[in-house]
Short mmCIF file of C-alpha atoms and ligand atoms in Angstrom, two decimals:
data_model
loop_
_atom_site.label_atom_id
_atom_site.label_comp_id
_atom_site.label_asym_id
_atom_site.label_seq_id
_atom_site.Cartn_x
_atom_site.Cartn_y
_atom_site.Cartn_z
CA MET A 1 15.59 39.12 102.15
CA PRO A 2 16.66 35.48 101.72
CA ASP A 3 14.98 32.71 103.71
CA ALA A 4 16.75 30.69 106.41
CA ALA A 5 18.10 28.16 103.88
CA GLY A 6 19.47 31.01 101.76
CA THR A 7 21.11 32.55 104.80
CA THR A 8 22.76 29.27 105.75
CA ARG A 9 23.95 28.72 102.19
CA ARG A 10 25.42 32.24 102.02
CA ARG A 11 27.23 31.72 105.31
CA ARG A 12 28.63 28.41 104.05
CA TYR A 13 29.90 30.09 100.86
CA LEU A 14 31.57 32.90 102.78
CA GLN A 15 33.18 30.42 105.15
CA ALA A 16 34.43 28.39 102.17
CA MET A 17 36.21 31.55 101.00
CA GLN A 18 37.59 32.00 104.53
CA VAL A 19 35.59 35.22 104.94
CA ASP A 20 34.83 35.94 108.59
CA VAL A 21 31.09 35.90 109.18
CA TRP A 22 30.14 38.36 111.91
CA LEU A 23 26.82 37.82 113.62
CA SER A 24 25.23 41.05 114.83
CA ARG A 25 22.56 41.07 117.53
CA GLU A 26 20.68 43.87 115.77
CA ARG A 27 21.03 42.84 112.14
CA SER A 28 20.84 39.61 110.27
CA PRO A 29 24.28 38.33 109.15
CA GLN A 30 23.53 38.55 105.45
CA ALA A 31 22.55 42.22 105.44
CA PRO A 32 25.91 43.81 104.49
CA ALA A 33 26.59 41.47 101.60
CA GLU A 34 22.99 41.65 100.45
CA SER A 35 22.98 45.43 100.17
CA ALA A 36 26.28 45.46 98.34
CA VAL A 37 25.17 42.79 95.89
CA ALA A 38 22.08 44.83 95.08
CA VAL A 39 24.23 47.36 93.19
CA PRO A 40 23.97 46.25 89.58
CA ALA A 41 26.55 46.48 86.84
CA SER A 42 26.09 50.09 85.96
CA SER A 43 27.74 50.72 82.65
CA GLU A 44 28.50 48.79 79.55
CA ARG A 45 31.71 49.24 77.65
CA HIS A 46 32.59 47.93 74.27
CA ALA A 47 36.29 47.86 73.96
CA SER A 48 38.37 46.22 71.34
CA SER A 49 40.79 44.24 73.41
CA ALA A 50 44.40 43.25 73.19
CA ASN A 51 43.07 39.98 71.80
CA THR A 52 42.75 41.61 68.41
CA ASP A 53 46.29 42.99 68.36
CA THR A 54 48.62 41.96 65.65
CA PRO A 55 51.84 40.76 67.27
CA THR A 56 54.47 43.42 66.78
CA ILE A 57 57.49 41.52 67.96
CA VAL A 58 59.47 39.38 65.66
CA ASP A 59 59.45 35.68 66.32
CA PRO A 60 63.21 35.18 66.27
CA ALA A 61 63.18 31.43 66.00
CA GLY A 62 60.24 31.46 63.61
CA THR A 63 58.53 29.04 65.95
CA ILE A 64 54.93 29.76 65.05
CA ASP A 65 52.71 30.88 62.26
CA VAL A 66 49.99 33.03 63.84
CA ALA A 67 47.44 32.04 61.20
CA GLU A 68 48.13 28.36 61.90
CA VAL A 69 47.72 28.93 65.62
CA ALA A 70 44.30 30.48 64.98
CA ALA A 71 43.16 27.17 63.48
CA MET A 72 44.78 24.70 65.90
CA PRO A 73 42.94 22.22 68.11
CA LEU A 74 43.70 22.46 71.83
CA ALA A 75 46.22 19.61 72.05
CA GLU A 76 48.28 20.95 69.15
CA LEU A 77 48.09 24.44 70.62
CA GLU A 78 49.46 23.14 73.92
CA ALA A 79 52.34 21.39 72.15
CA THR A 80 53.08 24.57 70.21
CA VAL A 81 53.13 26.64 73.40
CA ALA A 82 55.53 24.12 74.97
CA GLY A 83 58.07 24.91 72.25
CA CYS A 84 57.38 28.64 71.98
CA GLN A 85 60.29 31.08 71.76
CA ARG A 86 58.38 34.16 70.70
CA CYS A 87 59.65 36.31 73.58
CA PRO A 88 62.65 36.27 75.91
CA LEU A 89 60.67 34.73 78.77
CA HIS A 90 61.16 31.30 77.23
CA SER A 91 64.80 31.24 78.33
CA GLY A 92 63.91 31.50 82.03
CA ARG A 93 61.07 29.04 82.22
CA THR A 94 61.08 25.59 83.75
CA ARG A 95 57.79 24.64 82.08
CA THR A 96 55.20 26.46 80.05
CA VAL A 97 51.85 26.85 81.79
CA PHE A 98 49.22 26.34 79.15
CA GLY A 99 45.89 25.99 80.94
CA THR A 100 43.78 23.40 82.65
CA GLY A 101 40.19 22.31 83.08
CA ALA A 102 37.20 21.39 80.97
CA ALA A 103 37.70 22.09 77.27
CA ASP A 104 34.00 23.00 77.02
CA ALA A 105 33.79 24.93 80.29
CA ARG A 106 31.07 27.56 80.57
CA CYS A 107 33.25 29.65 82.86
CA MET A 108 36.85 30.59 82.06
CA ILE A 109 39.19 32.06 84.66
CA ILE A 110 42.02 34.20 83.32
CA GLY A 111 45.00 35.37 85.36
CA GLU A 112 48.14 37.17 84.34
CA ALA A 113 51.13 34.84 84.40
CA PRO A 114 52.57 31.79 86.14
CA GLY A 115 54.37 32.19 89.45
CA ALA A 116 57.18 30.05 90.85
CA GLU A 117 55.03 27.06 91.78
CA GLU A 118 53.15 27.14 88.47
CA ASP A 119 56.44 27.33 86.55
CA LEU A 120 57.63 24.17 88.32
CA ARG A 121 54.41 22.21 87.90
CA GLY A 122 53.24 23.47 84.52
CA GLU A 123 49.74 24.21 85.82
CA PRO A 124 48.06 27.57 86.50
CA PHE A 125 47.08 28.70 89.99
CA VAL A 126 48.54 25.88 92.05
CA GLY A 127 50.31 28.00 94.68
CA ARG A 128 48.70 29.70 97.68
CA ALA A 129 46.73 32.03 95.44
CA GLY A 130 45.49 28.96 93.60
CA GLN A 131 44.25 27.37 96.83
CA LEU A 132 42.22 30.47 97.50
CA LEU A 133 40.95 30.54 93.91
CA ASN A 134 39.77 26.93 94.37
CA ALA A 135 37.93 27.94 97.55
CA MET A 136 36.38 30.91 95.75
CA LEU A 137 35.18 28.65 92.95
CA ARG A 138 33.74 26.15 95.40
CA ALA A 139 31.92 29.03 97.05
CA ILE A 140 29.86 29.53 93.89
CA GLY A 141 29.40 25.83 93.30
CA PHE A 142 32.20 25.18 90.78
CA SER A 143 34.96 22.66 91.03
CA ARG A 144 38.34 23.52 89.56
CA GLU A 145 37.80 20.76 86.99
CA ALA A 146 34.50 22.24 85.77
CA VAL A 147 36.03 25.56 84.71
CA TYR A 148 38.92 26.34 82.38
CA ILE A 149 41.86 28.22 83.89
CA ALA A 150 44.53 30.01 81.88
CA ASN A 151 46.85 33.00 82.00
CA ILE A 152 47.71 35.74 79.55
CA LEU A 153 51.37 34.69 79.65
CA LYS A 154 52.36 31.06 79.41
CA CYS A 155 55.86 31.62 80.87
CA ARG A 156 56.83 33.01 84.24
CA PRO A 157 58.21 36.56 84.28
CA PRO A 158 61.37 36.91 86.41
CA ARG A 159 60.68 37.58 90.08
CA ASN A 160 56.94 37.59 89.27
CA ARG A 161 57.09 41.09 87.84
CA ASP A 162 54.13 42.35 85.83
CA PRO A 163 53.95 41.13 82.23
CA LYS A 164 55.40 43.60 79.71
CA PRO A 165 53.10 44.78 76.90
CA GLU A 166 55.29 43.17 74.25
CA GLU A 167 55.20 39.84 76.12
CA MET A 168 51.41 39.97 76.23
CA VAL A 169 51.27 40.73 72.51
CA ALA A 170 53.65 37.85 71.77
CA CYS A 171 51.54 35.42 73.80
CA SER A 172 48.14 36.76 72.66
CA PRO A 173 47.52 34.28 69.79
CA TYR A 174 47.52 31.43 72.31
CA LEU A 175 44.97 32.83 74.73
CA ARG A 176 42.85 34.10 71.86
CA ARG A 177 42.73 30.58 70.42
CA GLN A 178 42.03 29.03 73.84
CA ILE A 179 39.03 31.33 74.31
CA ALA A 180 37.82 30.62 70.77
CA LEU A 181 37.99 26.86 71.39
CA VAL A 182 36.52 26.75 74.88
CA LYS A 183 33.80 29.29 74.03
CA PRO A 184 33.00 30.16 77.64
CA ARG A 185 29.72 31.89 78.50
CA VAL A 186 31.49 34.07 81.02
CA ILE A 187 35.10 35.05 81.71
CA LEU A 188 36.28 35.83 85.22
CA ALA A 189 39.32 38.11 84.93
CA VAL A 190 41.33 37.90 88.14
CA GLY A 191 43.44 40.94 88.86
CA ARG A 192 44.13 44.25 87.17
CA VAL A 193 46.47 42.97 84.47
CA ALA A 194 44.08 40.34 83.14
CA ALA A 195 40.99 42.53 83.42
CA GLN A 196 42.60 45.51 81.67
CA TYR A 197 44.06 43.31 78.95
CA LEU A 198 40.86 41.45 78.14
CA VAL A 199 38.67 44.52 77.72
CA GLY A 200 41.23 47.17 76.78
CA SER A 201 40.70 49.26 79.93
CA THR A 202 43.16 51.33 81.94
CA LEU A 203 40.98 51.58 85.05
CA ALA A 204 42.10 50.29 88.44
CA ILE A 205 40.63 46.91 89.31
CA GLY A 206 38.59 48.44 92.13
CA ARG A 207 36.90 50.69 89.52
CA MET A 208 36.37 47.83 87.08
CA ARG A 209 34.57 45.64 89.60
CA GLY A 210 30.82 45.62 89.19
CA GLN A 211 30.97 47.08 85.68
CA SER A 212 29.70 45.26 82.63
CA TYR A 213 32.41 44.42 80.09
CA PHE A 214 32.78 42.14 77.12
CA TYR A 215 35.68 40.32 75.54
CA GLU A 216 35.32 40.75 71.82
CA ASN A 217 37.07 38.96 69.00
CA SER A 218 36.20 40.18 65.53
CA ASP A 219 37.74 37.02 63.98
CA ASP A 220 34.97 34.78 65.27
CA GLY A 221 32.40 37.36 66.39
CA ALA A 222 32.79 36.39 70.06
CA ARG A 223 31.29 38.76 72.60
CA ILE A 224 31.70 37.20 76.02
CA PRO A 225 30.80 38.92 79.31
CA VAL A 226 33.85 39.61 81.48
CA VAL A 227 33.57 39.91 85.26
CA ALA A 228 36.57 41.68 86.79
CA THR A 229 37.61 40.80 90.29
CA TYR A 230 40.58 41.00 92.62
CA HIS A 231 43.51 38.65 92.16
CA PRO A 232 43.58 35.92 94.82
CA ALA A 233 47.18 36.89 95.68
CA TYR A 234 45.86 40.35 96.59
CA LEU A 235 43.08 38.78 98.64
CA LEU A 236 45.68 36.82 100.61
CA ARG A 237 47.22 40.16 101.58
CA SER A 238 43.88 41.94 102.03
CA PRO A 239 41.44 39.34 103.36
CA LEU A 240 38.79 41.96 104.12
CA GLU A 241 38.27 42.33 100.36
CA LYS A 242 37.25 38.68 99.97
CA ARG A 243 33.65 39.59 100.49
CA LYS A 244 33.76 41.86 97.42
CA SER A 245 35.24 39.06 95.36
CA TRP A 246 32.49 36.79 96.52
CA GLU A 247 29.99 39.33 95.18
CA ASP A 248 31.85 39.33 91.84
CA LEU A 249 31.73 35.55 91.67
CA ARG A 250 28.05 35.58 92.42
CA ARG A 251 27.59 37.98 89.54
CA ALA A 252 29.50 35.61 87.26
CA ARG A 253 27.26 32.77 88.34
CA GLN A 254 24.16 34.90 87.74
CA LEU A 255 25.38 35.68 84.21
CA LEU A 256 25.76 31.96 83.59
CA GLU A 257 22.31 31.24 84.93
CA ALA A 258 20.90 33.93 82.63
CA ASN A 259 22.76 32.47 79.65
CA PRO A 260 22.69 28.67 80.02
N1 URA B 1 48.96 34.24 89.40
C1 URA B 1 48.42 34.23 88.16
O1 URA B 1 47.96 35.25 87.66
N2 URA B 1 48.41 33.06 87.53
C2 URA B 1 48.88 31.92 88.04
O2 URA B 1 48.79 30.89 87.39
C3 URA B 1 49.42 31.97 89.34
C4 URA B 1 49.44 33.14 90.01
#
């Protein structure tokens, strides 16, 4: 049972995530979250992920050499992405959305693809879902600037539909290189698409939560813990699930504390 300072801190975190904090006369306010958090990650999976796929689509404009991409520094990678024509999504984009944050961040947040606002501004998670993501990060003591945020796809799919497998394969050299350069200690995968992609799972996001996964890249031997959580856009529609996401974020923070 946490002390009074711990209780106050927890309440502040939950309020920062706009989670309603109910005070019961019989029970202390932290009890529900505390019991849920006590359930540990119960299984460990080792999955080769989409990050090791060889792109199967042809690069019609011959815009990139995948081996060159795998050796690029971040600034050159960003410039390469800005000119990418490896899949048809390039023709509908306003701007590519490369990624943002600290190049040496210990925590990397990975979503699926830019939405309308991101496409206009060229930055990931700047719409309503992004505001909530910022609040979630603050709730575990991170500023947006202290983490690195990226998506699987760097171009917006039409009408925000799910990314197609071939689009993810086409874009995979970029994210793979971003992860290799940033070398995060933990990856927070937000939403089903990102979580499944990073660890090669087909489970629903609700089943992936709380499990222990790793992102693996045989090229550089990376084996980075992945915490799967709900997408902030889903949390905007289902605010009662925010408390579960808060538990996931706490787990991410605990992994960082265990692996400084
Ligand atoms: N959803 C995502 O997955 N990524 C963004 O950048 C914005 C919304």
